């Protein structure tokens, strides 16, 4: 059997939500300390698909077109005057991630790392270039 994380042909079941979460948490653990220090209150959620309300709000028609989403306000926009906001959340959508994994042949751990860092980038208000640099910093 091929390595389930490599993107090579795999026999058996697709990686479950726990496997996706482990990769995402490993990604977070590899971030530079100045980023990790501001992620303590961010909730990581792995779901099968985005719900209909989320898809409609984003103008996305098919749930396999959304692999991840950040809900919250970027760190630089937060204020001490915010009234009891919900915790910031990073959603990873397992089925969309697996669909992209199969379609692209990218290693699953690389893909989950990419999606996780992209959503973390929204938390920090980073540009795409900054997100790519951060992704390079945590790569194997």
mmCIF file with all atom_site columns, C-alpha atoms in Angstrom, residues 40-122:
data_model
loop_
_atom_site.group_PDB
_atom_site.id
_atom_site.type_symbol
_atom_site.label_atom_id
_atom_site.label_alt_id
_atom_site.label_comp_id
_atom_site.label_asym_id
_atom_site.label_entity_id
_atom_site.label_seq_id
_atom_site.pdbx_PDB_ins_code
_atom_site.Cartn_x
_atom_site.Cartn_y
_atom_site.Cartn_z
_atom_site.occupancy
_atom_site.B_iso_or_equiv
_atom_site.pdbx_formal_charge
_atom_site.auth_seq_id
_atom_site.auth_comp_id
_atom_site.auth_asym_id
_atom_site.auth_atom_id
_atom_site.pdbx_PDB_model_num
ATOM 1  C CA . UNK A 1 40  ? -4.163  30.258 20.950 1.00 0.00 ? 40  UNK A CA 1
ATOM 2  C CA . UNK A 1 41  ? -7.804  31.327 20.851 1.00 0.00 ? 41  UNK A CA 1
ATOM 3  C CA . UNK A 1 42  ? -8.414  30.303 17.231 1.00 0.00 ? 42  UNK A CA 1
ATOM 4  C CA . UNK A 1 43  ? -10.608 27.213 16.963 1.00 0.00 ? 43  UNK A CA 1
ATOM 5  C CA . UNK A 1 44  ? -9.700  24.629 14.308 1.00 0.00 ? 44  UNK A CA 1
ATOM 6  C CA . UNK A 1 45  ? -12.694 22.739 12.914 1.00 0.00 ? 45  UNK A CA 1
ATOM 7  C CA . UNK A 1 46  ? -12.628 19.959 10.320 1.00 0.00 ? 46  UNK A CA 1
ATOM 8  C CA . UNK A 1 47  ? -15.991 19.365 8.663  1.00 0.00 ? 47  UNK A CA 1
ATOM 9  C CA . UNK A 1 48  ? -17.059 17.296 5.688  1.00 0.00 ? 48  UNK A CA 1
ATOM 10 C CA . UNK A 1 49  ? -18.414 20.268 3.671  1.00 0.00 ? 49  UNK A CA 1
ATOM 11 C CA . UNK A 1 50  ? -19.231 23.930 4.129  1.00 0.00 ? 50  UNK A CA 1
ATOM 12 C CA . UNK A 1 51  ? -22.903 24.441 4.965  1.00 0.00 ? 51  UNK A CA 1
ATOM 13 C CA . UNK A 1 52  ? -25.372 25.929 2.483  1.00 0.00 ? 52  UNK A CA 1
ATOM 14 C CA . UNK A 1 53  ? -25.454 29.293 4.277  1.00 0.00 ? 53  UNK A CA 1
ATOM 15 C CA . UNK A 1 54  ? -21.665 29.664 4.083  1.00 0.00 ? 54  UNK A CA 1
ATOM 16 C CA . UNK A 1 55  ? -21.587 28.681 0.416  1.00 0.00 ? 55  UNK A CA 1
ATOM 17 C CA . UNK A 1 56  ? -24.405 31.105 -0.421 1.00 0.00 ? 56  UNK A CA 1
ATOM 18 C CA . UNK A 1 57  ? -22.705 33.962 1.476  1.00 0.00 ? 57  UNK A CA 1
ATOM 19 C CA . UNK A 1 58  ? -19.527 33.393 -0.551 1.00 0.00 ? 58  UNK A CA 1
ATOM 20 C CA . UNK A 1 59  ? -21.346 32.898 -3.868 1.00 0.00 ? 59  UNK A CA 1
ATOM 21 C CA . UNK A 1 60  ? -20.001 29.355 -4.192 1.00 0.00 ? 60  UNK A CA 1
ATOM 22 C CA . UNK A 1 61  ? -22.332 26.892 -5.875 1.00 0.00 ? 61  UNK A CA 1
ATOM 23 C CA . UNK A 1 62  ? -20.659 23.567 -5.165 1.00 0.00 ? 62  UNK A CA 1
ATOM 24 C CA . UNK A 1 63  ? -19.340 22.486 -1.735 1.00 0.00 ? 63  UNK A CA 1
ATOM 25 C CA . UNK A 1 64  ? -16.258 20.842 -3.288 1.00 0.00 ? 64  UNK A CA 1
ATOM 26 C CA . UNK A 1 65  ? -15.112 24.291 -4.404 1.00 0.00 ? 65  UNK A CA 1
ATOM 27 C CA . UNK A 1 66  ? -14.303 25.435 -0.846 1.00 0.00 ? 66  UNK A CA 1
ATOM 28 C CA . UNK A 1 67  ? -11.429 23.723 0.991  1.00 0.00 ? 67  UNK A CA 1
ATOM 29 C CA . UNK A 1 68  ? -11.108 26.099 3.927  1.00 0.00 ? 68  UNK A CA 1
ATOM 30 C CA . UNK A 1 69  ? -12.464 29.271 5.475  1.00 0.00 ? 69  UNK A CA 1
ATOM 31 C CA . UNK A 1 70  ? -11.439 31.736 8.173  1.00 0.00 ? 70  UNK A CA 1
ATOM 32 C CA . UNK A 1 71  ? -14.230 33.230 10.289 1.00 0.00 ? 71  UNK A CA 1
ATOM 33 C CA . UNK A 1 72  ? -13.200 36.197 12.390 1.00 0.00 ? 72  UNK A CA 1
ATOM 34 C CA . UNK A 1 73  ? -11.488 39.540 12.295 1.00 0.00 ? 73  UNK A CA 1
ATOM 35 C CA . UNK A 1 74  ? -7.822  39.804 11.357 1.00 0.00 ? 74  UNK A CA 1
ATOM 36 C CA . UNK A 1 75  ? -5.526  40.467 14.310 1.00 0.00 ? 75  UNK A CA 1
ATOM 37 C CA . UNK A 1 76  ? -4.780  44.036 13.162 1.00 0.00 ? 76  UNK A CA 1
ATOM 38 C CA . UNK A 1 77  ? -8.493  44.912 13.089 1.00 0.00 ? 77  UNK A CA 1
ATOM 39 C CA . UNK A 1 78  ? -9.374  43.695 16.587 1.00 0.00 ? 78  UNK A CA 1
ATOM 40 C CA . UNK A 1 79  ? -10.190 46.173 19.317 1.00 0.00 ? 79  UNK A CA 1
ATOM 41 C CA . UNK A 1 80  ? -10.434 46.034 23.096 1.00 0.00 ? 80  UNK A CA 1
ATOM 42 C CA . UNK A 1 81  ? -13.874 47.564 22.585 1.00 0.00 ? 81  UNK A CA 1
ATOM 43 C CA . UNK A 1 82  ? -15.225 44.533 20.688 1.00 0.00 ? 82  UNK A CA 1
ATOM 44 C CA . UNK A 1 83  ? -18.189 43.177 22.636 1.00 0.00 ? 83  UNK A CA 1
ATOM 45 C CA . UNK A 1 84  ? -17.747 39.478 23.458 1.00 0.00 ? 84  UNK A CA 1
ATOM 46 C CA . UNK A 1 85  ? -17.008 38.303 19.921 1.00 0.00 ? 85  UNK A CA 1
ATOM 47 C CA . UNK A 1 86  ? -17.178 34.636 18.995 1.00 0.00 ? 86  UNK A CA 1
ATOM 48 C CA . UNK A 1 87  ? -13.759 33.018 18.839 1.00 0.00 ? 87  UNK A CA 1
ATOM 49 C CA . UNK A 1 88  ? -12.039 33.140 15.481 1.00 0.00 ? 88  UNK A CA 1
ATOM 50 C CA . UNK A 1 89  ? -12.388 29.857 13.611 1.00 0.00 ? 89  UNK A CA 1
ATOM 51 C CA . UNK A 1 90  ? -10.524 28.080 10.865 1.00 0.00 ? 90  UNK A CA 1
ATOM 52 C CA . UNK A 1 91  ? -12.695 25.589 9.012  1.00 0.00 ? 91  UNK A CA 1
ATOM 53 C CA . UNK A 1 92  ? -11.124 22.882 6.875  1.00 0.00 ? 92  UNK A CA 1
ATOM 54 C CA . UNK A 1 93  ? -13.504 21.008 4.598  1.00 0.00 ? 93  UNK A CA 1
ATOM 55 C CA . UNK A 1 94  ? -12.394 17.391 4.350  1.00 0.00 ? 94  UNK A CA 1
ATOM 56 C CA . UNK A 1 95  ? -14.274 16.283 1.246  1.00 0.00 ? 95  UNK A CA 1
ATOM 57 C CA . UNK A 1 96  ? -13.188 19.313 -0.784 1.00 0.00 ? 96  UNK A CA 1
ATOM 58 C CA . UNK A 1 97  ? -9.580  18.803 0.347  1.00 0.00 ? 97  UNK A CA 1
ATOM 59 C CA . UNK A 1 98  ? -9.706  15.120 -0.597 1.00 0.00 ? 98  UNK A CA 1
ATOM 60 C CA . UNK A 1 99  ? -11.254 15.964 -3.970 1.00 0.00 ? 99  UNK A CA 1
ATOM 61 C CA . UNK A 1 100 ? -8.446  18.444 -4.708 1.00 0.00 ? 100 UNK A CA 1
ATOM 62 C CA . UNK A 1 101 ? -5.870  15.895 -3.486 1.00 0.00 ? 101 UNK A CA 1
ATOM 63 C CA . UNK A 1 102 ? -7.156  13.297 -5.950 1.00 0.00 ? 102 UNK A CA 1
ATOM 64 C CA . UNK A 1 103 ? -7.465  15.792 -8.821 1.00 0.00 ? 103 UNK A CA 1
ATOM 65 C CA . UNK A 1 104 ? -4.040  17.386 -8.414 1.00 0.00 ? 104 UNK A CA 1
ATOM 66 C CA . UNK A 1 105 ? -1.871  14.564 -7.093 1.00 0.00 ? 105 UNK A CA 1
ATOM 67 C CA . UNK A 1 106 ? -0.336  16.986 -4.568 1.00 0.00 ? 106 UNK A CA 1
ATOM 68 C CA . UNK A 1 107 ? 0.753   15.276 -1.354 1.00 0.00 ? 107 UNK A CA 1
ATOM 69 C CA . UNK A 1 108 ? -2.068  15.402 1.182  1.00 0.00 ? 108 UNK A CA 1
ATOM 70 C CA . UNK A 1 109 ? 0.125   16.869 3.907  1.00 0.00 ? 109 UNK A CA 1
ATOM 71 C CA . UNK A 1 110 ? 1.312   19.601 1.512  1.00 0.00 ? 110 UNK A CA 1
ATOM 72 C CA . UNK A 1 111 ? -2.262  20.399 0.500  1.00 0.00 ? 111 UNK A CA 1
ATOM 73 C CA . UNK A 1 112 ? -3.583  20.543 4.073  1.00 0.00 ? 112 UNK A CA 1
ATOM 74 C CA . UNK A 1 113 ? -0.567  22.666 5.072  1.00 0.00 ? 113 UNK A CA 1
ATOM 75 C CA . UNK A 1 114 ? -1.318  25.034 2.174  1.00 0.00 ? 114 UNK A CA 1
ATOM 76 C CA . UNK A 1 115 ? -5.011  25.409 3.068  1.00 0.00 ? 115 UNK A CA 1
ATOM 77 C CA . UNK A 1 116 ? -4.258  25.778 6.791  1.00 0.00 ? 116 UNK A CA 1
ATOM 78 C CA . UNK A 1 117 ? -1.637  28.469 6.225  1.00 0.00 ? 117 UNK A CA 1
ATOM 79 C CA . UNK A 1 118 ? -3.897  30.280 3.774  1.00 0.00 ? 118 UNK A CA 1
ATOM 80 C CA . UNK A 1 119 ? -6.625  30.504 6.432  1.00 0.00 ? 119 UNK A CA 1
ATOM 81 C CA . UNK A 1 120 ? -4.100  31.476 9.124  1.00 0.00 ? 120 UNK A CA 1
ATOM 82 C CA . UNK A 1 121 ? -2.920  34.162 6.707  1.00 0.00 ? 121 UNK A CA 1
ATOM 83 C CA . UNK A 1 122 ? -6.428  35.648 6.728  1.00 0.00 ? 122 UNK A CA 1
#
